[in-house]
Amino acid sequence: MTFKVTEENGTLTGVMDGRLDTAAAPQFAEDLKIMMDNADKHLVLDMEKLSFISSSGLRLLLSLRKETMAKNGDITIINVLPEVKQVFTITGFYSLFQFK
Amino acid sequence: MLRELTLHNDVKQIELLTEFIEVLCEELGLDAMLTFNLNLVLEEAVTNVIMYAYPQDEDHTMTLKTWTEQSDNIIVFELKDQGKPFNPIEEAPEVDTTLSADERQIGGLGIFLINKIMDDVTYRYEEGSNILTMKKNIKA
């Protein structure tokens, strides 16, 4: 999975592309650092091209969510595919994030 | 129709698992959501073995067998490893999906997903092997 981050008007948008499985999780943890460092801002995760997510990926997103709560930032998830969205629903993670 | 896949305890092997499941689901004519969910379940089960069954610096293998029952209505996956005895159904931490982000813990999510998605999950320890059997009705 690739993760490209751009910043515009104080909002950081990260585009997730590919499969976020256990094998991809360590690299994503590295790539997420820029978002962790900016967890006091508006963060957007674009999941249009995210074809797969497992619990390894969810754990990293939970860490980011906790960081934004600690620093008074926020995260919005956009363009999520139905298959990925249901993983958030099943695990109760859906209510922890804002979806658009 | 019995299929078998042998995997090493290395996360890079997930790619082989994904390919195996994709081919299987395509041949069974399963839809995108079911294919995704079976991929998810097997990844969680295999990841558990990779992470916890064996010491990380030793090379070991596990075997995944899959077949259908009741005129292709039920798909069965049997994952077998020779790692330390671990009953994921009883020993995995419980997951409370109603907690807030602050209170949510990171453990147990994999087993939770397996139990939610599959219809029947059983564990047994037999002759030095952990055997996790997972069944799903694919025609419901």
PDB file of C-alpha atoms in Angstrom:
ATOM      1  CA  MET A   1       0.000   0.000   0.000  1.00  0.00           C
ATOM      2  CA  THR A   2       1.197   3.523  -0.723  1.00  0.00           C
ATOM      3  CA  PHE A   3       0.354   6.557   1.399  1.00  0.00           C
ATOM      4  CA  LYS A   4       0.808  10.040  -0.018  1.00  0.00           C
ATOM      5  CA  VAL A   5       0.188  13.088   2.121  1.00  0.00           C
ATOM      6  CA  THR A   6      -0.521  16.616   0.918  1.00  0.00           C
ATOM      7  CA  GLU A   7      -1.244  19.747   2.954  1.00  0.00           C
ATOM      8  CA  GLU A   8      -3.622  22.523   2.027  1.00  0.00           C
ATOM      9  CA  ASN A   9      -5.009  25.308   4.249  1.00  0.00           C
ATOM     10  CA  GLY A  10      -4.058  23.511   7.458  1.00  0.00           C
ATOM     11  CA  THR A  11      -5.634  20.201   6.396  1.00  0.00           C
ATOM     12  CA  LEU A  12      -3.471  17.162   5.793  1.00  0.00           C
ATOM     13  CA  THR A  13      -4.903  14.652   3.335  1.00  0.00           C
ATOM     14  CA  GLY A  14      -3.452  11.152   3.084  1.00  0.00           C
ATOM     15  CA  VAL A  15      -4.344   9.030   0.068  1.00  0.00           C
ATOM     16  CA  MET A  16      -4.247   5.300   0.820  1.00  0.00           C
ATOM     17  CA  ASP A  17      -3.735   3.127  -2.259  1.00  0.00           C
ATOM     18  CA  GLY A  18      -3.618  -0.672  -2.210  1.00  0.00           C
ATOM     19  CA  ARG A  19      -3.940  -3.307   0.509  1.00  0.00           C
ATOM     20  CA  LEU A  20      -3.362  -2.489   4.163  1.00  0.00           C
ATOM     21  CA  ASP A  21      -2.629  -5.993   5.424  1.00  0.00           C
ATOM     22  CA  THR A  22      -0.244  -7.284   8.085  1.00  0.00           C
ATOM     23  CA  ALA A  23       2.666  -7.191   5.636  1.00  0.00           C
ATOM     24  CA  ALA A  24       1.967  -3.540   4.741  1.00  0.00           C
ATOM     25  CA  ALA A  25       1.345  -2.359   8.318  1.00  0.00           C
ATOM     26  CA  PRO A  26       4.980  -1.637   9.393  1.00  0.00           C
ATOM     27  CA  GLN A  27       5.547   0.696   6.415  1.00  0.00           C
ATOM     28  CA  PHE A  28       2.180   2.391   7.000  1.00  0.00           C
ATOM     29  CA  ALA A  29       3.161   2.967  10.636  1.00  0.00           C
ATOM     30  CA  GLU A  30       6.252   4.811   9.355  1.00  0.00           C
ATOM     31  CA  ASP A  31       4.235   6.750   6.771  1.00  0.00           C
ATOM     32  CA  LEU A  32       1.681   7.775   9.419  1.00  0.00           C
ATOM     33  CA  LYS A  33       4.279   9.603  11.483  1.00  0.00           C
ATOM     34  CA  ILE A  34       3.685  12.864   9.638  1.00  0.00           C
ATOM     35  CA  MET A  35       0.006  12.613  10.573  1.00  0.00           C
ATOM     36  CA  MET A  36       0.842  11.710  14.186  1.00  0.00           C
ATOM     37  CA  ASP A  37       3.070  14.819  14.325  1.00  0.00           C
ATOM     38  CA  ASN A  38       0.222  16.941  12.957  1.00  0.00           C
ATOM     39  CA  ALA A  39      -2.553  15.400  15.057  1.00  0.00           C
ATOM     40  CA  ASP A  40      -3.588  18.875  16.276  1.00  0.00           C
ATOM     41  CA  LYS A  41      -4.832  19.702  12.745  1.00  0.00           C
ATOM     42  CA  HIS A  42      -7.630  18.531  10.450  1.00  0.00           C
ATOM     43  CA  LEU A  43      -6.647  15.161   9.022  1.00  0.00           C
ATOM     44  CA  VAL A  44      -8.335  13.484   6.068  1.00  0.00           C
ATOM     45  CA  LEU A  45      -7.835   9.867   5.003  1.00  0.00           C
ATOM     46  CA  ASP A  46      -8.921   9.219   1.425  1.00  0.00           C
ATOM     47  CA  MET A  47      -9.770   5.499   1.164  1.00  0.00           C
ATOM     48  CA  GLU A  48     -11.130   5.405  -2.396  1.00  0.00           C
ATOM     49  CA  LYS A  49      -8.257   3.190  -3.524  1.00  0.00           C
ATOM     50  CA  LEU A  50      -7.912   1.209  -0.312  1.00  0.00           C
ATOM     51  CA  SER A  51      -8.982  -2.279  -1.395  1.00  0.00           C
ATOM     52  CA  PHE A  52      -8.325  -4.151   1.856  1.00  0.00           C
ATOM     53  CA  ILE A  53      -7.817  -3.552   5.565  1.00  0.00           C
ATOM     54  CA  SER A  54      -7.265  -5.991   8.437  1.00  0.00           C
ATOM     55  CA  SER A  55      -6.872  -5.571  12.195  1.00  0.00           C
ATOM     56  CA  SER A  56      -3.190  -4.592  11.835  1.00  0.00           C
ATOM     57  CA  GLY A  57      -4.289  -1.506   9.909  1.00  0.00           C
ATOM     58  CA  LEU A  58      -7.206  -0.753  12.221  1.00  0.00           C
ATOM     59  CA  ARG A  59      -4.829  -0.693  15.197  1.00  0.00           C
ATOM     60  CA  LEU A  60      -2.703   1.979  13.530  1.00  0.00           C
ATOM     61  CA  LEU A  61      -5.763   4.065  12.711  1.00  0.00           C
ATOM     62  CA  LEU A  62      -6.876   3.755  16.346  1.00  0.00           C
ATOM     63  CA  SER A  63      -3.473   5.056  17.488  1.00  0.00           C
ATOM     64  CA  LEU A  64      -3.869   8.040  15.171  1.00  0.00           C
ATOM     65  CA  ARG A  65      -7.394   8.656  16.457  1.00  0.00           C
ATOM     66  CA  LYS A  66      -6.131   8.621  20.056  1.00  0.00           C
ATOM     67  CA  GLU A  67      -3.390  11.071  19.110  1.00  0.00           C
ATOM     68  CA  THR A  68      -5.884  13.512  17.566  1.00  0.00           C
ATOM     69  CA  MET A  69      -8.041  13.295  20.674  1.00  0.00           C
ATOM     70  CA  ALA A  70      -5.043  14.091  22.862  1.00  0.00           C
ATOM     71  CA  LYS A  71      -4.061  17.052  20.684  1.00  0.00           C
ATOM     72  CA  ASN A  72      -7.565  18.357  19.835  1.00  0.00           C
ATOM     73  CA  GLY A  73      -7.337  17.564  16.144  1.00  0.00           C
ATOM     74  CA  ASP A  74      -9.785  15.544  14.074  1.00  0.00           C
ATOM     75  CA  ILE A  75      -9.876  12.869  11.391  1.00  0.00           C
ATOM     76  CA  THR A  76     -12.333  12.507   8.539  1.00  0.00           C
ATOM     77  CA  ILE A  77     -12.418   9.404   6.355  1.00  0.00           C
ATOM     78  CA  ILE A  78     -13.644   9.938   2.805  1.00  0.00           C
ATOM     79  CA  ASN A  79     -14.567   7.741  -0.191  1.00  0.00           C
ATOM     80  CA  VAL A  80     -14.458   4.446   1.714  1.00  0.00           C
ATOM     81  CA  LEU A  81     -15.450   1.309  -0.248  1.00  0.00           C
ATOM     82  CA  PRO A  82     -18.358  -0.796   1.120  1.00  0.00           C
ATOM     83  CA  GLU A  83     -16.127  -3.807   1.898  1.00  0.00           C
ATOM     84  CA  VAL A  84     -13.723  -1.688   3.933  1.00  0.00           C
ATOM     85  CA  LYS A  85     -16.534   0.270   5.576  1.00  0.00           C
ATOM     86  CA  GLN A  86     -18.175  -2.905   6.928  1.00  0.00           C
ATOM     87  CA  VAL A  87     -14.917  -3.784   8.733  1.00  0.00           C
ATOM     88  CA  PHE A  88     -15.236  -0.468  10.589  1.00  0.00           C
ATOM     89  CA  THR A  89     -18.876  -1.274  11.314  1.00  0.00           C
ATOM     90  CA  ILE A  90     -18.289  -4.839  12.576  1.00  0.00           C
ATOM     91  CA  THR A  91     -15.499  -3.759  14.915  1.00  0.00           C
ATOM     92  CA  GLY A  92     -17.304  -0.678  16.255  1.00  0.00           C
ATOM     93  CA  PHE A  93     -14.593   1.539  14.752  1.00  0.00           C
ATOM     94  CA  TYR A  94     -17.209   3.291  12.619  1.00  0.00           C
ATOM     95  CA  SER A  95     -18.365   5.407  15.535  1.00  0.00           C
ATOM     96  CA  LEU A  96     -14.792   6.435  16.404  1.00  0.00           C
ATOM     97  CA  PHE A  97     -14.237   8.323  13.136  1.00  0.00           C
ATOM     98  CA  GLN A  98     -16.089  10.865  11.048  1.00  0.00           C
ATOM     99  CA  PHE A  99     -17.066   9.557   7.614  1.00  0.00           C
ATOM    100  CA  LYS A 100     -17.949  11.637   4.562  1.00  0.00           C
TER     101      LYS A 100
ATOM    102  CA  MET B   1     -12.311 -30.425  -3.824  1.00  0.00           C
ATOM    103  CA  LEU B   2      -9.523 -30.327  -1.252  1.00  0.00           C
ATOM    104  CA  ARG B   3      -6.935 -27.599  -1.607  1.00  0.00           C
ATOM    105  CA  GLU B   4      -3.862 -27.122   0.489  1.00  0.00           C
ATOM    106  CA  LEU B   5      -1.404 -24.287   1.012  1.00  0.00           C
ATOM    107  CA  THR B   6       1.762 -24.362   3.090  1.00  0.00           C
ATOM    108  CA  LEU B   7       2.987 -21.042   4.483  1.00  0.00           C
ATOM    109  CA  HIS B   8       6.082 -20.024   6.430  1.00  0.00           C
ATOM    110  CA  ASN B   9       5.805 -17.866   9.558  1.00  0.00           C
ATOM    111  CA  ASP B  10       6.708 -14.679   7.687  1.00  0.00           C
ATOM    112  CA  VAL B  11       4.310 -11.788   6.964  1.00  0.00           C
ATOM    113  CA  LYS B  12       5.587 -11.665   3.377  1.00  0.00           C
ATOM    114  CA  GLN B  13       3.733 -14.957   2.876  1.00  0.00           C
ATOM    115  CA  ILE B  14       0.390 -13.118   3.185  1.00  0.00           C
ATOM    116  CA  GLU B  15       0.686 -12.384  -0.537  1.00  0.00           C
ATOM    117  CA  LEU B  16       0.558 -16.127  -1.320  1.00  0.00           C
ATOM    118  CA  LEU B  17      -2.445 -16.499   0.964  1.00  0.00           C
ATOM    119  CA  THR B  18      -4.278 -13.649  -0.784  1.00  0.00           C
ATOM    120  CA  GLU B  19      -3.663 -15.208  -4.189  1.00  0.00           C
ATOM    121  CA  PHE B  20      -4.850 -18.615  -2.934  1.00  0.00           C
ATOM    122  CA  ILE B  21      -8.091 -17.156  -1.541  1.00  0.00           C
ATOM    123  CA  GLU B  22      -8.747 -14.990  -4.614  1.00  0.00           C
ATOM    124  CA  VAL B  23      -8.478 -17.997  -6.952  1.00  0.00           C
ATOM    125  CA  LEU B  24     -10.651 -20.116  -4.663  1.00  0.00           C
ATOM    126  CA  CYS B  25     -13.381 -17.457  -4.395  1.00  0.00           C
ATOM    127  CA  GLU B  26     -13.381 -16.830  -8.119  1.00  0.00           C
ATOM    128  CA  GLU B  27     -13.833 -20.529  -8.865  1.00  0.00           C
ATOM    129  CA  LEU B  28     -16.686 -20.710  -6.363  1.00  0.00           C
ATOM    130  CA  GLY B  29     -18.262 -17.613  -7.921  1.00  0.00           C
ATOM    131  CA  LEU B  30     -18.357 -15.665  -4.651  1.00  0.00           C
ATOM    132  CA  ASP B  31     -19.179 -11.946  -4.644  1.00  0.00           C
ATOM    133  CA  ALA B  32     -16.769  -9.131  -3.763  1.00  0.00           C
ATOM    134  CA  MET B  33     -17.964  -8.763  -0.167  1.00  0.00           C
ATOM    135  CA  LEU B  34     -17.665 -12.468   0.660  1.00  0.00           C
ATOM    136  CA  THR B  35     -14.284 -12.689  -1.087  1.00  0.00           C
ATOM    137  CA  PHE B  36     -13.079  -9.714   0.955  1.00  0.00           C
ATOM    138  CA  ASN B  37     -14.349 -11.238   4.198  1.00  0.00           C
ATOM    139  CA  LEU B  38     -12.784 -14.660   3.595  1.00  0.00           C
ATOM    140  CA  ASN B  39      -9.511 -12.897   2.767  1.00  0.00           C
ATOM    141  CA  LEU B  40      -9.815 -10.958   6.009  1.00  0.00           C
ATOM    142  CA  VAL B  41     -10.585 -14.012   8.152  1.00  0.00           C
ATOM    143  CA  LEU B  42      -7.714 -16.056   6.745  1.00  0.00           C
ATOM    144  CA  GLU B  43      -5.287 -13.185   7.042  1.00  0.00           C
ATOM    145  CA  GLU B  44      -6.224 -12.728  10.700  1.00  0.00           C
ATOM    146  CA  ALA B  45      -5.866 -16.448  11.436  1.00  0.00           C
ATOM    147  CA  VAL B  46      -2.525 -16.775   9.628  1.00  0.00           C
ATOM    148  CA  THR B  47      -1.209 -13.555  11.197  1.00  0.00           C
ATOM    149  CA  ASN B  48      -1.980 -14.935  14.654  1.00  0.00           C
ATOM    150  CA  VAL B  49       0.155 -17.993  13.923  1.00  0.00           C
ATOM    151  CA  ILE B  50       2.981 -15.887  12.445  1.00  0.00           C
ATOM    152  CA  MET B  51       3.014 -13.494  15.404  1.00  0.00           C
ATOM    153  CA  TYR B  52       2.369 -15.783  18.344  1.00  0.00           C
ATOM    154  CA  ALA B  53       2.809 -19.495  17.602  1.00  0.00           C
ATOM    155  CA  TYR B  54       6.540 -19.568  16.928  1.00  0.00           C
ATOM    156  CA  PRO B  55       9.607 -17.578  18.014  1.00  0.00           C
ATOM    157  CA  GLN B  56      10.042 -14.784  15.431  1.00  0.00           C
ATOM    158  CA  ASP B  57      13.599 -15.766  14.526  1.00  0.00           C
ATOM    159  CA  GLU B  58      12.838 -19.401  13.692  1.00  0.00           C
ATOM    160  CA  ASP B  59      11.515 -20.697  10.378  1.00  0.00           C
ATOM    161  CA  HIS B  60       8.397 -22.837  10.697  1.00  0.00           C
ATOM    162  CA  THR B  61       5.418 -23.671   8.539  1.00  0.00           C
ATOM    163  CA  MET B  62       1.658 -23.952   8.837  1.00  0.00           C
ATOM    164  CA  THR B  63      -0.826 -25.732   6.600  1.00  0.00           C
ATOM    165  CA  LEU B  64      -4.133 -24.370   5.363  1.00  0.00           C
ATOM    166  CA  LYS B  65      -6.643 -26.864   3.992  1.00  0.00           C
ATOM    167  CA  THR B  66      -9.948 -25.873   2.455  1.00  0.00           C
ATOM    168  CA  TRP B  67     -12.915 -27.794   1.095  1.00  0.00           C
ATOM    169  CA  THR B  68     -16.653 -27.419   0.661  1.00  0.00           C
ATOM    170  CA  GLU B  69     -19.450 -29.394   2.305  1.00  0.00           C
ATOM    171  CA  GLN B  70     -23.188 -29.854   1.745  1.00  0.00           C
ATOM    172  CA  SER B  71     -23.176 -29.452  -2.059  1.00  0.00           C
ATOM    173  CA  ASP B  72     -20.804 -26.466  -1.977  1.00  0.00           C
ATOM    174  CA  ASN B  73     -23.020 -24.575   0.493  1.00  0.00           C
ATOM    175  CA  ILE B  74     -20.437 -24.505   3.260  1.00  0.00           C
ATOM    176  CA  ILE B  75     -16.792 -23.597   2.903  1.00  0.00           C
ATOM    177  CA  VAL B  76     -14.404 -24.997   5.490  1.00  0.00           C
ATOM    178  CA  PHE B  77     -10.904 -23.755   6.312  1.00  0.00           C
ATOM    179  CA  GLU B  78      -8.598 -25.734   8.567  1.00  0.00           C
ATOM    180  CA  LEU B  79      -5.403 -24.043   9.727  1.00  0.00           C
ATOM    181  CA  LYS B  80      -2.839 -26.257  11.400  1.00  0.00           C
ATOM    182  CA  ASP B  81       0.451 -25.292  13.057  1.00  0.00           C
ATOM    183  CA  GLN B  82       2.897 -26.987  15.401  1.00  0.00           C
ATOM    184  CA  GLY B  83       3.578 -23.920  17.526  1.00  0.00           C
ATOM    185  CA  LYS B  84       2.880 -23.485  21.208  1.00  0.00           C
ATOM    186  CA  PRO B  85      -0.624 -24.552  22.242  1.00  0.00           C
ATOM    187  CA  PHE B  86      -2.966 -21.578  21.985  1.00  0.00           C
ATOM    188  CA  ASN B  87      -6.743 -21.583  21.977  1.00  0.00           C
ATOM    189  CA  PRO B  88      -7.615 -18.270  20.313  1.00  0.00           C
ATOM    190  CA  ILE B  89     -11.313 -18.651  21.055  1.00  0.00           C
ATOM    191  CA  GLU B  90     -10.822 -18.826  24.813  1.00  0.00           C
ATOM    192  CA  GLU B  91      -7.545 -17.000  25.327  1.00  0.00           C
ATOM    193  CA  ALA B  92      -7.885 -13.945  23.059  1.00  0.00           C
ATOM    194  CA  PRO B  93      -8.807 -10.753  24.938  1.00  0.00           C
ATOM    195  CA  GLU B  94     -12.465  -9.797  24.743  1.00  0.00           C
ATOM    196  CA  VAL B  95     -13.430  -6.913  22.494  1.00  0.00           C
ATOM    197  CA  ASP B  96     -16.046  -4.353  23.537  1.00  0.00           C
ATOM    198  CA  THR B  97     -17.123  -2.533  20.362  1.00  0.00           C
ATOM    199  CA  THR B  98     -19.115   0.051  22.311  1.00  0.00           C
ATOM    200  CA  LEU B  99     -16.106   1.677  23.995  1.00  0.00           C
ATOM    201  CA  SER B 100     -14.778   5.108  23.049  1.00  0.00           C
ATOM    202  CA  ALA B 101     -11.465   5.511  21.186  1.00  0.00           C
ATOM    203  CA  ASP B 102      -9.660   6.278  24.437  1.00  0.00           C
ATOM    204  CA  GLU B 103     -10.874   3.089  26.068  1.00  0.00           C
ATOM    205  CA  ARG B 104     -10.447   0.765  23.080  1.00  0.00           C
ATOM    206  CA  GLN B 105      -7.634  -1.740  23.392  1.00  0.00           C
ATOM    207  CA  ILE B 106      -5.659  -3.024  20.441  1.00  0.00           C
ATOM    208  CA  GLY B 107      -5.706  -6.751  21.244  1.00  0.00           C
ATOM    209  CA  GLY B 108      -8.165  -9.435  20.218  1.00  0.00           C
ATOM    210  CA  LEU B 109      -9.516  -7.733  17.086  1.00  0.00           C
ATOM    211  CA  GLY B 110      -8.358 -10.476  14.719  1.00  0.00           C
ATOM    212  CA  ILE B 111     -10.160 -13.281  16.540  1.00  0.00           C
ATOM    213  CA  PHE B 112     -13.164 -11.018  17.022  1.00  0.00           C
ATOM    214  CA  LEU B 113     -13.416 -10.521  13.238  1.00  0.00           C
ATOM    215  CA  ILE B 114     -13.030 -14.265  12.589  1.00  0.00           C
ATOM    216  CA  ASN B 115     -15.865 -15.046  15.017  1.00  0.00           C
ATOM    217  CA  LYS B 116     -18.125 -12.321  13.603  1.00  0.00           C
ATOM    218  CA  ILE B 117     -17.676 -13.269   9.957  1.00  0.00           C
ATOM    219  CA  MET B 118     -17.589 -17.064  10.158  1.00  0.00           C
ATOM    220  CA  ASP B 119     -20.603 -19.161  11.223  1.00  0.00           C
ATOM    221  CA  ASP B 120     -18.685 -21.776  13.157  1.00  0.00           C
ATOM    222  CA  VAL B 121     -15.178 -21.565  14.647  1.00  0.00           C
ATOM    223  CA  THR B 122     -13.649 -24.401  16.639  1.00  0.00           C
ATOM    224  CA  TYR B 123     -10.224 -25.076  18.077  1.00  0.00           C
ATOM    225  CA  ARG B 124      -8.566 -28.310  19.090  1.00  0.00           C
ATOM    226  CA  TYR B 125      -5.058 -29.338  20.086  1.00  0.00           C
ATOM    227  CA  GLU B 126      -4.180 -32.714  18.638  1.00  0.00           C
ATOM    228  CA  GLU B 127      -0.894 -34.622  18.497  1.00  0.00           C
ATOM    229  CA  GLY B 128       1.226 -31.531  18.912  1.00  0.00           C
ATOM    230  CA  SER B 129      -0.792 -29.344  16.533  1.00  0.00           C
ATOM    231  CA  ASN B 130      -3.077 -26.348  16.956  1.00  0.00           C
ATOM    232  CA  ILE B 131      -6.026 -26.868  14.620  1.00  0.00           C
ATOM    233  CA  LEU B 132      -8.405 -23.990  13.962  1.00  0.00           C
ATOM    234  CA  THR B 133     -11.472 -24.906  11.892  1.00  0.00           C
ATOM    235  CA  MET B 134     -13.642 -22.151  10.423  1.00  0.00           C
ATOM    236  CA  LYS B 135     -16.880 -22.665   8.492  1.00  0.00           C
ATOM    237  CA  LYS B 136     -19.070 -20.286   6.534  1.00  0.00           C
ATOM    238  CA  ASN B 137     -22.306 -20.759   4.651  1.00  0.00           C
ATOM    239  CA  ILE B 138     -21.537 -19.222   1.255  1.00  0.00           C
ATOM    240  CA  LYS B 139     -25.020 -19.618  -0.223  1.00  0.00           C
ATOM    241  CA  ALA B 140     -26.985 -17.859   2.530  1.00  0.00           C
TER     242      ALA B 140
END
